[in-house]
């Protein structure tokens, strides 16, 4: 992989040591691939341990749901990893979409978590909700970007469009829904240079001056930062002006500098939400550390 240099002050060796000390095998393989190149066999072998025979992913790939059963949270995480490794055409992407198509609602929407996994350890905020979840945007975008077609793909895209139309009317757009909605909008061919898009106007109203989105009901001061908002593992055609000036280039540059400066003394990066158990807390820090390096180096 060809990368730009890390910003001055980022301690890559310390970050790697943190991941090797605290992270799962998957994150150790990821940081090795990112910093030292080579093939993708190692990351695929580590990711494959989370894959189930039904094509979905579970086993705590998403650290907040520890169920071995296939879940949308873990399956979308797997598809995003594959796309980030330039493996969007890998067979596991298609089988993951086939799995979600077989388990989605009649309207094409995807639940946040299923009742079947609630008997296993999980974060207190991982609970089923009424109707479909924001994960639907991510799966629908993956289907559009890979040419995955069929009844479910069409229904999921229609669900996303209807949901966004209602969100634009109400002006209510939760932070995590906004993050995945942007991915869907770009994949769906929204003319992102259009400043009068109702959904972008609703999102613009919620952005802080630093380009971040506050997370309702999250930890104190928890937010999705600008770099997280626009960084996408998929090859989504975001324009150079970042969605019609939604996040100006100067704000993005400042946020990248903040991200580079957020490396902790132990070499890792932290997350803003509380750890509900020691193991997921460490796993999330290692995931965030690899993700920060990816955002800074790509």
Short mmCIF file of C-alpha atoms in Angstrom, two decimals:
data_model
loop_
_atom_site.label_atom_id
_atom_site.label_comp_id
_atom_site.label_asym_id
_atom_site.label_seq_id
_atom_site.Cartn_x
_atom_site.Cartn_y
_atom_site.Cartn_z
CA UNK A 1 0.00 0.00 0.00
CA UNK A 2 1.21 3.51 -0.79
CA UNK A 3 0.77 5.97 2.06
CA UNK A 4 1.67 9.53 2.87
CA UNK A 5 4.02 10.09 5.82
CA UNK A 6 2.56 10.29 9.31
CA UNK A 7 2.36 13.83 10.71
CA UNK A 8 5.31 15.02 12.80
CA UNK A 9 5.03 13.97 16.41
CA UNK A 10 3.07 10.77 15.81
CA UNK A 11 5.02 7.92 17.40
CA UNK A 12 4.38 4.98 15.11
CA UNK A 13 6.64 2.60 17.02
CA UNK A 14 4.87 3.39 20.30
CA UNK A 15 1.49 2.91 18.65
CA UNK A 16 2.57 -0.46 17.29
CA UNK A 17 3.85 -1.51 20.71
CA UNK A 18 0.54 -0.48 22.28
CA UNK A 19 -1.42 -2.58 19.79
CA UNK A 20 0.85 -5.59 20.29
CA UNK A 21 0.53 -5.20 24.07
CA UNK A 22 -3.21 -4.54 24.32
CA UNK A 23 -4.88 -5.48 21.02
CA UNK A 24 -6.42 -8.59 19.55
CA UNK A 25 -4.63 -10.64 16.93
CA UNK A 26 -6.77 -8.89 14.31
CA UNK A 27 -5.49 -5.44 15.28
CA UNK A 28 -1.92 -6.73 15.49
CA UNK A 29 -2.27 -8.05 11.95
CA UNK A 30 -3.86 -4.76 10.86
CA UNK A 31 -1.09 -2.58 12.24
CA UNK A 32 1.52 -4.87 10.69
CA UNK A 33 -0.17 -4.58 7.29
CA UNK A 34 -0.49 -0.81 7.63
CA UNK A 35 3.03 -0.02 8.80
CA UNK A 36 5.04 -2.78 7.15
CA UNK A 37 3.07 -3.72 4.04
CA UNK A 38 3.05 -7.21 2.66
CA UNK A 39 0.09 -9.33 1.70
CA UNK A 40 -3.37 -9.47 3.20
CA UNK A 41 -3.22 -13.15 4.11
CA UNK A 42 -2.60 -12.40 7.78
CA UNK A 43 -5.51 -9.99 8.24
CA UNK A 44 -7.84 -12.33 6.35
CA UNK A 45 -6.83 -15.27 8.53
CA UNK A 46 -7.50 -13.24 11.69
CA UNK A 47 -10.80 -11.88 10.38
CA UNK A 48 -11.92 -15.34 9.30
CA UNK A 49 -11.98 -16.49 12.93
CA UNK A 50 -15.02 -14.25 13.46
CA UNK A 51 -16.93 -15.55 10.44
CA UNK A 52 -19.81 -17.99 10.76
CA UNK A 53 -20.94 -20.64 8.25
CA UNK A 54 -24.03 -18.54 7.46
CA UNK A 55 -21.81 -15.80 5.95
CA UNK A 56 -22.27 -13.34 8.80
CA UNK A 57 -19.75 -12.35 11.45
CA UNK A 58 -19.96 -12.55 15.24
CA UNK A 59 -17.78 -13.73 18.14
CA UNK A 60 -17.19 -10.21 19.43
CA UNK A 61 -15.72 -8.74 16.26
CA UNK A 62 -17.67 -5.65 17.38
CA UNK A 63 -16.42 -5.57 20.97
CA UNK A 64 -19.69 -4.37 22.49
CA UNK A 65 -21.62 -7.51 21.53
CA UNK A 66 -19.78 -10.70 22.56
CA UNK A 67 -22.25 -13.15 21.08
CA UNK A 68 -20.86 -15.85 18.78
CA UNK A 69 -23.96 -15.47 16.61
CA UNK A 70 -23.87 -13.46 13.40
CA UNK A 71 -24.94 -9.89 14.04
CA UNK A 72 -25.27 -6.84 11.83
CA UNK A 73 -22.84 -4.83 13.99
CA UNK A 74 -20.04 -7.35 13.50
CA UNK A 75 -20.88 -8.12 9.89
CA UNK A 76 -20.80 -4.48 8.82
CA UNK A 77 -17.51 -4.07 10.71
CA UNK A 78 -16.11 -6.99 8.69
CA UNK A 79 -17.29 -5.57 5.36
CA UNK A 80 -15.76 -2.20 6.24
CA UNK A 81 -12.44 -3.83 7.08
CA UNK A 82 -12.42 -5.73 3.80
CA UNK A 83 -13.18 -2.56 1.84
CA UNK A 84 -10.45 -0.70 3.71
CA UNK A 85 -7.97 -3.36 2.62
CA UNK A 86 -9.04 -2.88 -1.03
CA UNK A 87 -10.87 -6.21 -0.87
CA UNK A 88 -14.39 -5.02 -1.67
CA UNK A 89 -14.58 -7.76 -4.31
CA UNK A 90 -13.67 -10.50 -1.83
CA UNK A 91 -16.27 -13.31 -1.63
CA UNK A 92 -16.86 -12.57 2.04
CA UNK A 93 -18.38 -9.21 1.10
CA UNK A 94 -21.01 -10.84 -1.07
CA UNK A 95 -21.74 -13.61 1.43
CA UNK A 96 -22.04 -10.99 4.17
CA UNK A 97 -24.58 -9.07 2.09
CA UNK A 98 -26.42 -12.30 1.33
CA UNK A 99 -26.56 -12.99 5.06
CA UNK A 100 -27.98 -9.56 5.88
CA UNK A 101 -30.47 -9.86 3.02
CA UNK A 102 -31.73 -13.13 4.51
CA UNK A 103 -32.13 -11.71 8.01
CA UNK A 104 -33.41 -8.18 7.39
CA UNK A 105 -36.93 -6.94 7.91
CA UNK A 106 -39.57 -7.06 5.21
CA UNK A 107 -38.87 -3.40 4.44
CA UNK A 108 -35.17 -4.11 3.92
CA UNK A 109 -34.08 -2.51 7.18
CA UNK A 110 -31.47 -4.06 9.46
CA UNK A 111 -31.82 -4.33 13.26
CA UNK A 112 -29.14 -2.95 15.55
CA UNK A 113 -28.94 -6.24 17.45
CA UNK A 114 -31.14 -9.32 17.68
CA UNK A 115 -32.76 -10.82 20.76
CA UNK A 116 -30.73 -13.99 20.18
CA UNK A 117 -27.53 -12.23 21.24
CA UNK A 118 -28.83 -10.58 24.40
CA UNK A 119 -28.13 -13.69 26.45
CA UNK A 120 -24.43 -13.14 25.86
CA UNK A 121 -22.28 -10.38 27.41
CA UNK A 122 -22.93 -7.05 25.72
CA UNK A 123 -22.67 -3.34 26.42
CA UNK A 124 -25.72 -1.89 28.18
CA UNK A 125 -26.37 0.43 25.24
CA UNK A 126 -26.55 -2.48 22.77
CA UNK A 127 -30.29 -3.05 22.77
CA UNK A 128 -32.89 -3.81 20.09
CA UNK A 129 -34.90 -0.84 18.94
CA UNK A 130 -38.16 -0.41 17.08
CA UNK A 131 -37.82 -0.62 13.31
CA UNK A 132 -34.56 -0.61 11.43
CA UNK A 133 -31.27 0.89 12.57
CA UNK A 134 -28.63 3.21 11.12
CA UNK A 135 -26.67 0.09 10.11
CA UNK A 136 -29.07 -0.19 7.16
CA UNK A 137 -27.34 2.80 5.55
CA UNK A 138 -23.98 1.05 5.70
CA UNK A 139 -25.23 -2.20 4.20
CA UNK A 140 -27.25 -0.42 1.51
CA UNK A 141 -24.19 1.65 0.56
CA UNK A 142 -22.07 -1.51 0.34
CA UNK A 143 -24.67 -3.08 -1.93
CA UNK A 144 -24.71 -0.03 -4.21
CA UNK A 145 -20.93 0.20 -4.38
CA UNK A 146 -20.42 -3.49 -5.15
CA UNK A 147 -23.33 -3.91 -7.55
CA UNK A 148 -25.12 -6.31 -5.20
CA UNK A 149 -28.68 -6.30 -6.50
CA UNK A 150 -31.98 -7.96 -5.82
CA UNK A 151 -35.13 -7.38 -3.84
CA UNK A 152 -33.44 -6.74 -0.50
CA UNK A 153 -30.93 -4.24 -1.95
CA UNK A 154 -33.72 -2.24 -3.57
CA UNK A 155 -35.87 -2.33 -0.43
CA UNK A 156 -32.96 -1.29 1.79
CA UNK A 157 -32.12 1.68 -0.44
CA UNK A 158 -35.77 2.72 -0.52
CA UNK A 159 -35.91 2.48 3.29
CA UNK A 160 -32.83 4.71 3.55
CA UNK A 161 -34.24 7.31 1.17
CA UNK A 162 -37.59 7.42 3.00
CA UNK A 163 -35.90 7.62 6.39
CA UNK A 164 -33.69 10.49 5.23
CA UNK A 165 -36.67 12.33 3.78
CA UNK A 166 -38.40 12.10 7.15
CA UNK A 167 -35.23 13.14 8.97
CA UNK A 168 -34.88 16.17 6.71
CA UNK A 169 -38.47 17.18 7.45
CA UNK A 170 -38.11 16.78 11.20
CA UNK A 171 -34.60 18.20 11.38
CA UNK A 172 -33.64 15.37 13.74
CA UNK A 173 -30.55 13.42 12.67
CA UNK A 174 -28.71 11.50 15.42
CA UNK A 175 -24.92 11.54 15.19
CA UNK A 176 -24.25 7.91 14.33
CA UNK A 177 -27.11 7.87 11.87
CA UNK A 178 -25.59 10.93 10.20
CA UNK A 179 -22.22 9.21 9.85
CA UNK A 180 -23.66 6.24 7.97
CA UNK A 181 -26.22 8.32 6.13
CA UNK A 182 -23.43 10.33 4.52
CA UNK A 183 -21.93 7.11 3.19
CA UNK A 184 -25.26 6.06 1.72
CA UNK A 185 -25.93 9.49 0.21
CA UNK A 186 -22.59 9.50 -1.58
CA UNK A 187 -23.04 5.92 -2.81
CA UNK A 188 -26.59 6.68 -3.94
CA UNK A 189 -25.38 9.51 -6.17
CA UNK A 190 -26.56 12.51 -4.18
CA UNK A 191 -25.28 15.68 -5.90
CA UNK A 192 -23.13 16.43 -2.86
CA UNK A 193 -22.06 19.77 -4.24
CA UNK A 194 -25.65 20.96 -3.83
CA UNK A 195 -25.78 23.30 -0.84
CA UNK A 196 -29.60 23.20 -0.73
CA UNK A 197 -29.92 19.47 -0.02
CA UNK A 198 -32.45 19.26 2.86
CA UNK A 199 -30.64 16.45 4.65
CA UNK A 200 -27.28 18.24 4.40
CA UNK A 201 -28.93 21.39 5.71
CA UNK A 202 -30.28 19.43 8.68
CA UNK A 203 -26.84 18.00 9.31
CA UNK A 204 -25.15 21.38 8.97
CA UNK A 205 -27.41 22.71 11.72
CA UNK A 206 -26.06 20.08 14.12
CA UNK A 207 -22.35 20.44 13.41
CA UNK A 208 -20.20 22.14 16.03
CA UNK A 209 -17.73 24.81 14.99
CA UNK A 210 -14.96 22.19 14.95
CA UNK A 211 -16.91 19.99 12.51
CA UNK A 212 -17.92 17.42 15.11
CA UNK A 213 -21.34 15.96 15.88
CA UNK A 214 -22.40 15.65 19.53
CA UNK A 215 -23.66 12.17 20.44
CA UNK A 216 -27.03 12.36 22.15
CA UNK A 217 -27.24 10.20 25.24
CA UNK A 218 -23.54 9.35 25.07
CA UNK A 219 -20.79 10.03 27.55
CA UNK A 220 -20.10 13.60 28.58
CA UNK A 221 -18.58 15.51 25.65
CA UNK A 222 -18.80 12.40 23.41
CA UNK A 223 -18.90 13.36 19.75
CA UNK A 224 -18.07 12.09 16.29
CA UNK A 225 -15.13 14.13 15.07
CA UNK A 226 -14.80 15.51 11.57
CA UNK A 227 -12.10 13.00 10.61
CA UNK A 228 -14.37 10.14 11.70
CA UNK A 229 -17.33 11.65 9.91
CA UNK A 230 -15.71 11.81 6.50
CA UNK A 231 -13.23 8.92 6.72
CA UNK A 232 -14.79 6.01 4.90
CA UNK A 233 -13.33 2.55 4.32
CA UNK A 234 -15.25 2.24 1.06
CA UNK A 235 -14.31 4.05 -2.12
CA UNK A 236 -17.10 6.57 -1.77
CA UNK A 237 -16.91 9.51 -4.19
CA UNK A 238 -16.79 12.33 -1.64
CA UNK A 239 -15.98 15.54 -3.52
CA UNK A 240 -12.91 17.58 -2.71
CA UNK A 241 -14.99 20.24 -0.97
CA UNK A 242 -16.31 17.64 1.47
CA UNK A 243 -20.00 17.49 0.77
CA UNK A 244 -20.72 20.96 -0.47
CA UNK A 245 -18.64 22.75 2.13
CA UNK A 246 -20.24 20.84 4.99
CA UNK A 247 -16.84 20.54 6.62
CA UNK A 248 -14.40 23.14 5.23
CA UNK A 249 -10.89 22.04 4.38
CA UNK A 250 -9.46 24.25 7.14
CA UNK A 251 -11.62 22.49 9.73
CA UNK A 252 -10.52 19.10 8.44
CA UNK A 253 -6.86 20.10 8.61
CA UNK A 254 -7.31 21.31 12.17
CA UNK A 255 -9.09 18.08 13.11
CA UNK A 256 -6.28 15.98 11.63
CA UNK A 257 -3.82 17.93 13.76
CA UNK A 258 -6.00 17.28 16.81
CA UNK A 259 -6.08 13.56 16.00
CA UNK A 260 -2.30 13.45 15.64
CA UNK A 261 -1.90 15.18 19.00
CA UNK A 262 -4.35 12.86 20.77
CA UNK A 263 -1.88 9.98 21.01
CA UNK A 264 -1.52 9.03 24.67
CA UNK A 265 1.72 8.59 26.60
CA UNK A 266 1.37 4.78 26.33
CA UNK A 267 1.33 5.03 22.52
CA UNK A 268 -2.36 4.37 22.00
CA UNK A 269 -5.42 6.49 21.33
CA UNK A 270 -8.46 6.54 23.61
CA UNK A 271 -12.18 6.43 22.92
CA UNK A 272 -14.70 8.85 24.40
CA UNK A 273 -17.25 6.34 25.66
CA UNK A 274 -16.85 4.42 28.94
CA UNK A 275 -15.57 0.85 29.06
CA UNK A 276 -18.37 -1.44 30.26
CA UNK A 277 -15.84 -4.23 30.89
CA UNK A 278 -12.01 -4.31 30.96
CA UNK A 279 -11.50 -6.47 27.83
CA UNK A 280 -13.73 -4.43 25.47
CA UNK A 281 -12.14 -1.25 26.82
CA UNK A 282 -8.68 -2.39 25.77
CA UNK A 283 -9.95 -3.80 22.49
CA UNK A 284 -11.60 -0.51 21.58
CA UNK A 285 -8.43 1.43 22.35
CA UNK A 286 -6.42 -0.85 20.06
CA UNK A 287 -9.06 -0.55 17.33
CA UNK A 288 -9.03 3.23 17.71
CA UNK A 289 -5.23 3.29 17.58
CA UNK A 290 -5.10 1.40 14.29
CA UNK A 291 -7.95 3.52 12.96
CA UNK A 292 -6.18 6.75 13.91
CA UNK A 293 -3.04 5.63 12.10
CA UNK A 294 -5.12 4.73 9.04
CA UNK A 295 -6.81 8.13 8.99
CA UNK A 296 -3.52 9.97 9.41
CA UNK A 297 -1.53 7.95 6.90
CA UNK A 298 -4.04 7.62 4.04
#
